Short mmCIF file of C-alpha atoms and ligand atoms in Angstrom, two decimals:
data_model
loop_
_atom_site.label_atom_id
_atom_site.label_comp_id
_atom_site.label_asym_id
_atom_site.label_seq_id
_atom_site.Cartn_x
_atom_site.Cartn_y
_atom_site.Cartn_z
CA UNK A 1 -22.30 -41.06 -19.62
CA UNK A 2 -20.46 -42.92 -22.89
CA UNK A 3 -18.02 -40.63 -24.74
CA UNK A 4 -18.17 -43.37 -27.79
CA UNK A 5 -19.85 -42.79 -31.41
CA UNK A 6 -23.38 -42.51 -31.00
CA UNK A 7 -25.11 -45.35 -32.56
CA UNK A 8 -27.88 -43.73 -33.47
CA UNK A 9 -25.17 -41.78 -35.46
CA UNK A 10 -24.14 -44.68 -37.38
CA UNK A 11 -25.78 -44.70 -41.04
CA UNK A 12 -28.00 -48.16 -40.61
CA UNK A 13 -30.35 -48.28 -44.11
CA UNK A 14 -31.91 -51.63 -45.11
CA UNK A 15 -30.57 -51.16 -48.57
CA UNK A 16 -27.15 -51.63 -47.47
CA UNK A 17 -25.32 -54.11 -45.01
CA UNK A 18 -23.33 -53.74 -42.39
CA UNK A 19 -20.10 -55.93 -41.81
CA UNK A 20 -19.76 -56.97 -37.89
CA UNK A 21 -16.39 -59.32 -37.52
CA UNK A 22 -16.57 -61.13 -33.94
CA UNK A 23 -13.27 -60.66 -32.70
CA UNK A 24 -13.99 -63.97 -30.54
CA UNK A 25 -12.55 -65.50 -33.79
CA UNK A 26 -9.16 -63.65 -33.81
CA UNK A 27 -6.24 -63.85 -32.51
CA UNK A 28 -7.00 -63.65 -28.48
CA UNK A 29 -3.66 -62.76 -27.78
CA UNK A 30 -3.34 -59.27 -29.92
CA UNK A 31 -6.61 -57.71 -29.34
CA UNK A 32 -5.65 -54.64 -30.33
CA UNK A 33 -4.16 -55.14 -33.03
CA UNK A 34 -6.79 -57.23 -34.40
CA UNK A 35 -9.01 -54.03 -33.69
CA UNK A 36 -7.12 -51.81 -35.49
CA UNK A 37 -6.22 -53.64 -38.38
CA UNK A 38 -10.31 -54.61 -38.56
CA UNK A 39 -10.97 -51.29 -38.95
CA UNK A 40 -8.41 -50.48 -41.58
CA UNK A 41 -9.80 -53.56 -43.60
CA UNK A 42 -12.86 -51.74 -43.92
CA UNK A 43 -15.43 -53.28 -41.30
CA UNK A 44 -18.37 -51.16 -40.15
CA UNK A 45 -18.92 -52.22 -36.51
CA UNK A 46 -16.87 -54.54 -33.97
CA UNK A 47 -18.73 -57.29 -32.63
CA UNK A 48 -18.08 -58.32 -29.21
CA UNK A 49 -19.16 -61.69 -27.54
CA UNK A 50 -19.36 -61.16 -23.85
CA UNK A 51 -20.42 -64.73 -22.26
CA UNK A 52 -20.02 -65.50 -18.74
CA UNK A 53 -20.02 -69.35 -18.26
CA UNK A 54 -23.72 -69.33 -17.06
CA UNK A 55 -26.04 -68.21 -20.20
CA UNK A 56 -23.62 -70.32 -22.47
CA UNK A 57 -20.77 -72.84 -21.93
CA UNK A 58 -18.03 -70.53 -22.07
CA UNK A 59 -16.27 -68.03 -20.68
CA UNK A 60 -14.77 -64.93 -22.93
CA UNK A 61 -13.99 -61.35 -21.91
CA UNK A 62 -16.10 -58.38 -20.16
CA UNK A 63 -16.15 -54.72 -19.76
CA UNK A 64 -12.29 -54.19 -18.57
CA UNK A 65 -11.01 -55.48 -21.78
CA UNK A 66 -13.84 -53.44 -24.11
CA UNK A 67 -12.73 -50.43 -22.47
CA UNK A 68 -9.07 -51.17 -23.29
CA UNK A 69 -10.07 -52.07 -26.33
CA UNK A 70 -11.70 -48.82 -26.83
CA UNK A 71 -8.35 -47.08 -26.91
CA UNK A 72 -7.53 -49.31 -29.98
CA UNK A 73 -10.33 -48.44 -32.91
CA UNK A 74 -12.84 -45.63 -33.80
CA UNK A 75 -15.42 -48.50 -35.20
CA UNK A 76 -18.60 -48.75 -33.06
CA UNK A 77 -18.80 -51.83 -30.80
CA UNK A 78 -21.37 -54.08 -31.27
CA UNK A 79 -21.88 -55.49 -27.95
CA UNK A 80 -23.40 -59.05 -27.37
CA UNK A 81 -24.60 -60.10 -24.21
CA UNK A 82 -24.46 -63.47 -23.55
CA UNK A 83 -25.04 -63.43 -20.19
CA UNK A 84 -27.51 -64.47 -17.50
CA UNK A 85 -28.00 -60.80 -15.48
CA UNK A 86 -27.71 -58.70 -18.40
CA UNK A 87 -29.37 -55.33 -15.93
CA UNK A 88 -26.78 -55.91 -13.18
CA UNK A 89 -23.82 -55.28 -15.60
CA UNK A 90 -24.86 -52.91 -18.07
CA UNK A 91 -24.03 -49.74 -16.19
CA UNK A 92 -20.23 -51.14 -16.66
CA UNK A 93 -20.34 -52.20 -20.56
CA UNK A 94 -22.07 -48.43 -21.40
CA UNK A 95 -19.22 -46.94 -19.22
CA UNK A 96 -16.81 -49.05 -21.41
CA UNK A 97 -17.96 -47.43 -24.77
CA UNK A 98 -20.00 -49.83 -25.96
CA UNK A 99 -22.53 -48.75 -29.12
CA UNK A 100 -25.05 -51.09 -29.17
CA UNK A 101 -25.71 -53.51 -26.46
CA UNK A 102 -27.47 -56.88 -27.03
CA UNK A 103 -29.33 -58.67 -24.46
CA UNK A 104 -31.03 -61.86 -24.81
CA UNK A 105 -34.57 -62.47 -24.61
CA UNK A 106 -34.22 -65.80 -22.88
CA UNK A 107 -32.71 -64.19 -19.40
CA UNK A 108 -35.35 -61.17 -20.00
CA UNK A 109 -38.99 -60.13 -19.23
CA UNK A 110 -41.34 -57.21 -19.87
CA UNK A 111 -40.38 -55.14 -17.02
CA UNK A 112 -36.44 -55.86 -17.16
CA UNK A 113 -36.35 -55.37 -20.60
CA UNK A 114 -38.36 -52.08 -19.87
CA UNK A 115 -35.56 -51.25 -17.78
CA UNK A 116 -32.69 -52.33 -19.74
CA UNK A 117 -34.37 -50.06 -22.83
CA UNK A 118 -34.80 -47.10 -20.80
CA UNK A 119 -31.24 -47.15 -19.26
CA UNK A 120 -29.43 -47.51 -22.89
CA UNK A 121 -31.91 -45.02 -24.03
CA UNK A 122 -30.46 -42.21 -21.55
CA UNK A 123 -27.01 -43.07 -22.68
CA UNK A 124 -27.64 -42.95 -26.18
CA UNK A 125 -26.36 -46.41 -26.27
CA UNK A 126 -28.12 -48.68 -29.09
CA UNK A 127 -30.69 -51.34 -28.32
CA UNK A 128 -30.56 -55.05 -29.40
CA UNK A 129 -32.88 -58.23 -28.56
CA UNK A 130 -30.95 -61.34 -29.18
CA UNK A 131 -32.89 -64.87 -29.58
CA UNK A 132 -31.11 -68.64 -29.90
CA UNK A 133 -31.91 -70.32 -32.37
CA UNK A 134 -34.69 -72.00 -31.03
CA UNK A 135 -36.34 -69.23 -29.18
CA UNK A 136 -39.41 -67.24 -31.15
CA UNK A 137 -39.38 -62.86 -30.77
CA UNK A 138 -41.37 -62.85 -27.14
CA UNK A 139 -44.47 -61.03 -27.76
CA UNK A 140 -43.21 -58.38 -25.10
CA UNK A 141 -40.16 -57.71 -27.06
CA UNK A 142 -42.36 -56.97 -30.16
CA UNK A 143 -44.62 -54.67 -28.07
CA UNK A 144 -41.22 -52.88 -27.26
CA UNK A 145 -40.13 -52.69 -30.80
CA UNK A 146 -40.39 -49.44 -31.13
CA UNK A 147 -37.61 -48.82 -28.83
CA UNK A 148 -35.26 -51.35 -30.22
CA UNK A 149 -32.44 -51.08 -32.90
CA UNK A 150 -31.14 -54.21 -33.74
CA UNK A 151 -32.55 -58.15 -33.55
CA UNK A 152 -29.93 -60.35 -33.33
CA UNK A 153 -31.31 -64.02 -34.63
CA UNK A 154 -28.79 -66.13 -33.96
CA UNK A 155 -28.11 -68.59 -36.24
CA UNK A 156 -26.04 -71.09 -33.90
CA UNK A 157 -25.85 -71.93 -30.50
CA UNK A 158 -24.58 -69.28 -28.29
CA UNK A 159 -21.00 -70.50 -27.14
CA UNK A 160 -18.24 -70.77 -29.65
CA UNK A 161 -17.06 -69.18 -32.88
CA UNK A 162 -16.64 -71.33 -36.17
CA UNK A 163 -19.59 -73.21 -35.78
CA UNK A 164 -22.24 -73.97 -38.78
CA UNK A 165 -25.45 -71.79 -39.57
CA UNK A 166 -28.37 -73.73 -38.65
CA UNK A 167 -30.28 -73.17 -41.99
CA UNK A 168 -34.16 -73.78 -40.58
CA UNK A 169 -33.34 -69.43 -38.73
CA UNK A 170 -33.56 -68.30 -42.10
CA UNK A 171 -36.90 -69.18 -42.18
CA UNK A 172 -37.46 -67.54 -38.92
CA UNK A 173 -35.21 -64.43 -39.86
CA UNK A 174 -37.38 -63.60 -42.82
CA UNK A 175 -40.69 -63.83 -40.73
CA UNK A 176 -39.14 -61.49 -38.35
CA UNK A 177 -38.25 -58.95 -41.31
CA UNK A 178 -41.79 -59.36 -42.84
CA UNK A 179 -43.19 -58.66 -39.04
CA UNK A 180 -41.30 -55.83 -38.80
CA UNK A 181 -42.17 -54.10 -42.32
CA UNK A 182 -45.19 -54.73 -41.84
CA UNK A 183 -45.90 -53.07 -38.19
CA UNK A 184 -43.17 -50.42 -39.53
CA UNK A 185 -40.56 -51.08 -37.32
CA UNK A 186 -37.26 -49.61 -38.19
CA UNK A 187 -35.09 -52.09 -36.44
CA UNK A 188 -32.59 -53.67 -38.15
CA UNK A 189 -32.21 -57.72 -38.32
CA UNK A 190 -28.36 -58.81 -37.38
CA UNK A 191 -27.43 -62.67 -38.21
CA UNK A 192 -25.19 -63.90 -36.11
CA UNK A 193 -23.09 -67.07 -36.38
CA UNK A 194 -21.66 -69.52 -38.95
CA UNK A 195 -22.42 -66.72 -41.39
CA UNK A 196 -19.56 -67.05 -44.65
CA UNK A 197 -19.05 -65.89 -48.19
CA UNK A 198 -20.94 -69.09 -48.95
CA UNK A 199 -24.19 -68.22 -47.19
CA UNK A 200 -24.38 -64.83 -46.53
CA UNK A 201 -26.46 -64.29 -50.17
CA UNK A 202 -29.22 -66.31 -48.41
CA UNK A 203 -28.34 -64.72 -44.65
CA UNK A 204 -28.98 -61.23 -47.12
CA UNK A 205 -32.11 -62.75 -48.64
CA UNK A 206 -33.52 -63.32 -45.40
CA UNK A 207 -33.43 -60.26 -44.36
CA UNK A 208 -30.20 -59.76 -41.96
CA UNK A 209 -28.52 -56.01 -42.75
CA UNK A 210 -26.31 -56.34 -39.87
CA UNK A 211 -23.62 -59.63 -40.88
CA UNK A 212 -21.56 -60.87 -37.99
CA UNK A 213 -18.63 -63.29 -38.76
CA UNK A 214 -16.19 -64.52 -36.97
CA UNK A 215 -14.43 -67.34 -38.46
CA UNK A 216 -15.46 -65.90 -42.00
CA UNK A 217 -13.56 -63.27 -41.57
CA UNK A 218 -10.27 -64.17 -39.58
CA UNK A 219 -9.64 -67.56 -40.97
CA UNK A 220 -8.39 -65.83 -43.84
CA UNK A 221 -4.97 -64.12 -43.89
CA UNK A 222 -6.34 -61.22 -45.80
CA UNK A 223 -9.22 -59.48 -43.56
CA UNK A 224 -9.99 -57.08 -45.67
CA UNK A 225 -10.58 -58.96 -48.83
CA UNK A 226 -12.73 -61.51 -46.86
CA UNK A 227 -14.77 -58.47 -45.64
CA UNK A 228 -14.96 -57.33 -49.37
CA UNK A 229 -16.00 -60.88 -50.50
CA UNK A 230 -18.62 -61.00 -47.98
CA UNK A 231 -19.95 -57.43 -48.71
CA UNK A 232 -20.13 -58.13 -52.24
CA UNK A 233 -22.19 -61.05 -51.64
CA UNK A 234 -24.62 -59.67 -48.97
CA UNK A 235 -25.25 -56.57 -51.52
CA UNK A 236 -25.95 -59.09 -54.08
CA UNK A 237 -28.42 -60.59 -52.28
CA UNK A 238 -30.21 -56.99 -51.10
CA UNK A 239 -29.89 -55.78 -54.59
CA UNK A 240 -31.80 -58.57 -56.31
CA UNK A 241 -34.63 -57.64 -53.94
CA UNK A 242 -33.57 -59.89 -51.00
CA UNK A 243 -36.50 -59.98 -48.29
CA UNK A 244 -38.36 -57.41 -50.07
CA UNK A 245 -39.57 -57.55 -46.92
CA UNK A 246 -37.09 -55.02 -45.83
CA UNK A 247 -36.99 -52.75 -48.47
CA UNK A 248 -38.44 -49.48 -49.25
CA UNK A 249 -38.82 -49.13 -45.60
CA UNK A 250 -35.75 -46.44 -44.95
C1 DX5 B 301 -21.47 -67.49 -30.90
C2 DX5 B 301 -21.64 -66.05 -31.27
C3 DX5 B 301 -21.32 -65.32 -32.56
C4 DX5 B 301 -19.75 -66.01 -32.90
C5 DX5 B 301 -19.63 -65.85 -34.51
O1 DX5 B 301 -21.86 -67.43 -29.47
O2 DX5 B 301 -22.44 -64.98 -30.56
O3 DX5 B 301 -20.92 -64.10 -32.85
O4 DX5 B 301 -18.63 -65.93 -32.21
O5 DX5 B 301 -18.23 -66.29 -34.85
P1 DX5 B 301 -18.78 -67.49 -36.43
O6 DX5 B 301 -18.95 -66.23 -37.20
O7 DX5 B 301 -17.12 -67.57 -36.03
O8 DX5 B 301 -19.59 -68.17 -35.80
ZN1 ZN B 302 -22.19 -62.89 -31.14
#
């Protein structure tokens, strides 16, 4: 059982945005200090990109690193599992102190995902589903959407930070936002990959309310002002009615 912050207690509203810096883009030799500085800089969560070298062509870190990082910050851990067998390792990530765990639709089916949902729910860990740029949300994920807290619409191919956002993903994001509203689901859209101050207005207009930014935050010497700038641009889109599909639902 995780003793970490309960995701359900993290106030997610479609009238605001949450900034989740991806520490994959930070100084990997100093992750503990990166985590605490990210908290001081005003981030809402820390995005943890776990890659197994099989699902995507990179190898990052695993539950032991996350467990160690749990001592460095009280920010919620938004863990993105880019691994081929999420069910096999789920308990270890829960025990490490993850607050939200996102698994990829490409490696699940209805029964695996239901099992994942049940385990996460019983541990009060938030449930996320992620889709690659070429993947549509499967019907079984829509059928389970009442269980899902977060839909990660990847805006780059998984593997590396510092890639360019794929603009065509924004249309898919908007459509998912409209579907969520029409069906009355409260899941929040997370945009992940290549998001920075220059495109975050469009990303939030497409309905994203959790903004993952790796390079967009950590390539700046002043990460507090980077986070502030991204938040302000995103909130501008929200205030002018960015994807009004997501307004009025919370
Ligand atoms: C890609 C990861 C992303 C990425 C974000 O595999 O899921 O979270 O690291 O980094 P930027 O914002 O630099 O694309
Ligand atoms: Zn990610």
